[in-house]
Amino acid sequence: MDCSYCGSDLAAYEPLVVEREVDGDRVQEGVFCNYACLSARIDDAELTSGEACVWTPDE
Ligand SMILES: [Zn+2]
């Protein structure tokens, strides 16, 4: 298994496995060699700026 972000061989690490739930099923989002890669991957994918975080002050 390789890191989803940097491609490092995870045999040398305690991999961080990220899963999310889609329609009740757990889907593996990625595996990462450390939190830096996880954080970078989140920034790249803009996972923090999706529709779930849209602020709608008129409601
Ligand atoms: Zn990595």
PDB file of C-alpha atoms and ligand atoms in Angstrom:
ATOM      1  CA  MET A   1       0.000   0.000   0.000  1.00  0.00           C
ATOM      2  CA  ASP A   2       1.259   3.495  -0.826  1.00  0.00           C
ATOM      3  CA  CYS A   3       0.408   6.882   0.657  1.00  0.00           C
ATOM      4  CA  SER A   4      -2.504   8.426  -1.258  1.00  0.00           C
ATOM      5  CA  TYR A   5      -0.739  11.765  -1.321  1.00  0.00           C
ATOM      6  CA  CYS A   6       3.034  11.342  -1.623  1.00  0.00           C
ATOM      7  CA  GLY A   7       3.205   7.705  -2.733  1.00  0.00           C
ATOM      8  CA  SER A   8       5.536   6.553   0.048  1.00  0.00           C
ATOM      9  CA  ASP A   9       5.555   2.857   0.860  1.00  0.00           C
ATOM     10  CA  LEU A  10       3.387   2.571   3.973  1.00  0.00           C
ATOM     11  CA  ALA A  11       5.184  -0.535   5.214  1.00  0.00           C
ATOM     12  CA  ALA A  12       7.525   1.815   7.084  1.00  0.00           C
ATOM     13  CA  TYR A  13       4.681   3.786   8.706  1.00  0.00           C
ATOM     14  CA  GLU A  14       1.601   3.432  10.859  1.00  0.00           C
ATOM     15  CA  PRO A  15      -0.767   4.423   8.075  1.00  0.00           C
ATOM     16  CA  LEU A  16      -3.660   6.780   8.700  1.00  0.00           C
ATOM     17  CA  VAL A  17      -6.748   5.361   7.032  1.00  0.00           C
ATOM     18  CA  VAL A  18      -9.472   7.847   6.164  1.00  0.00           C
ATOM     19  CA  GLU A  19     -12.975   6.570   5.561  1.00  0.00           C
ATOM     20  CA  ARG A  20     -16.253   8.295   4.947  1.00  0.00           C
ATOM     21  CA  GLU A  21     -19.784   7.041   4.900  1.00  0.00           C
ATOM     22  CA  VAL A  22     -21.668   7.029   1.605  1.00  0.00           C
ATOM     23  CA  ASP A  23     -25.254   5.777   1.690  1.00  0.00           C
ATOM     24  CA  GLY A  24     -24.494   3.784   4.829  1.00  0.00           C
ATOM     25  CA  ASP A  25     -21.379   2.146   3.401  1.00  0.00           C
ATOM     26  CA  ARG A  26     -17.876   2.909   4.595  1.00  0.00           C
ATOM     27  CA  VAL A  27     -15.762   4.022   1.653  1.00  0.00           C
ATOM     28  CA  GLN A  28     -12.006   4.318   1.944  1.00  0.00           C
ATOM     29  CA  GLU A  29     -11.023   7.839   1.056  1.00  0.00           C
ATOM     30  CA  GLY A  30      -7.304   7.243   1.251  1.00  0.00           C
ATOM     31  CA  VAL A  31      -4.352   6.091   3.319  1.00  0.00           C
ATOM     32  CA  PHE A  32      -1.603   8.459   4.421  1.00  0.00           C
ATOM     33  CA  CYS A  33       1.876   8.074   5.885  1.00  0.00           C
ATOM     34  CA  ASN A  34       1.405  10.979   8.306  1.00  0.00           C
ATOM     35  CA  TYR A  35      -0.853  13.876   9.212  1.00  0.00           C
ATOM     36  CA  ALA A  36       1.041  16.273   6.939  1.00  0.00           C
ATOM     37  CA  CYS A  37       0.070  14.229   3.888  1.00  0.00           C
ATOM     38  CA  LEU A  38      -3.488  13.898   5.141  1.00  0.00           C
ATOM     39  CA  SER A  39      -3.721  17.652   5.669  1.00  0.00           C
ATOM     40  CA  ALA A  40      -2.157  18.418   2.289  1.00  0.00           C
ATOM     41  CA  ARG A  41      -4.547  16.026   0.585  1.00  0.00           C
ATOM     42  CA  ILE A  42      -7.524  17.693   2.244  1.00  0.00           C
ATOM     43  CA  ASP A  43      -6.287  21.108   1.130  1.00  0.00           C
ATOM     44  CA  ASP A  44      -5.755  19.865  -2.422  1.00  0.00           C
ATOM     45  CA  ALA A  45      -9.193  18.339  -2.650  1.00  0.00           C
ATOM     46  CA  GLU A  46     -10.789  21.357  -0.936  1.00  0.00           C
ATOM     47  CA  LEU A  47     -12.716  18.931   1.220  1.00  0.00           C
ATOM     48  CA  THR A  48     -13.257  21.694   3.751  1.00  0.00           C
ATOM     49  CA  SER A  49     -15.007  24.002   1.281  1.00  0.00           C
ATOM     50  CA  GLY A  50     -17.748  21.723   0.012  1.00  0.00           C
ATOM     51  CA  GLU A  51     -21.444  22.414   0.049  1.00  0.00           C
ATOM     52  CA  ALA A  52     -21.781  21.126   3.594  1.00  0.00           C
ATOM     53  CA  CYS A  53     -19.866  24.174   4.814  1.00  0.00           C
ATOM     54  CA  VAL A  54     -21.708  26.786   2.773  1.00  0.00           C
ATOM     55  CA  TRP A  55     -22.985  29.542   5.022  1.00  0.00           C
ATOM     56  CA  THR A  56     -26.480  30.698   4.159  1.00  0.00           C
ATOM     57  CA  PRO A  57     -27.275  33.630   6.437  1.00  0.00           C
ATOM     58  CA  ASP A  58     -30.678  34.234   4.807  1.00  0.00           C
ATOM     59  CA  GLU A  59     -32.141  31.051   6.219  1.00  0.00           C
TER      60      GLU A  59
HETATM   61 ZN    ZN B   1       2.640  10.528   2.460  1.00  0.00          ZN
END
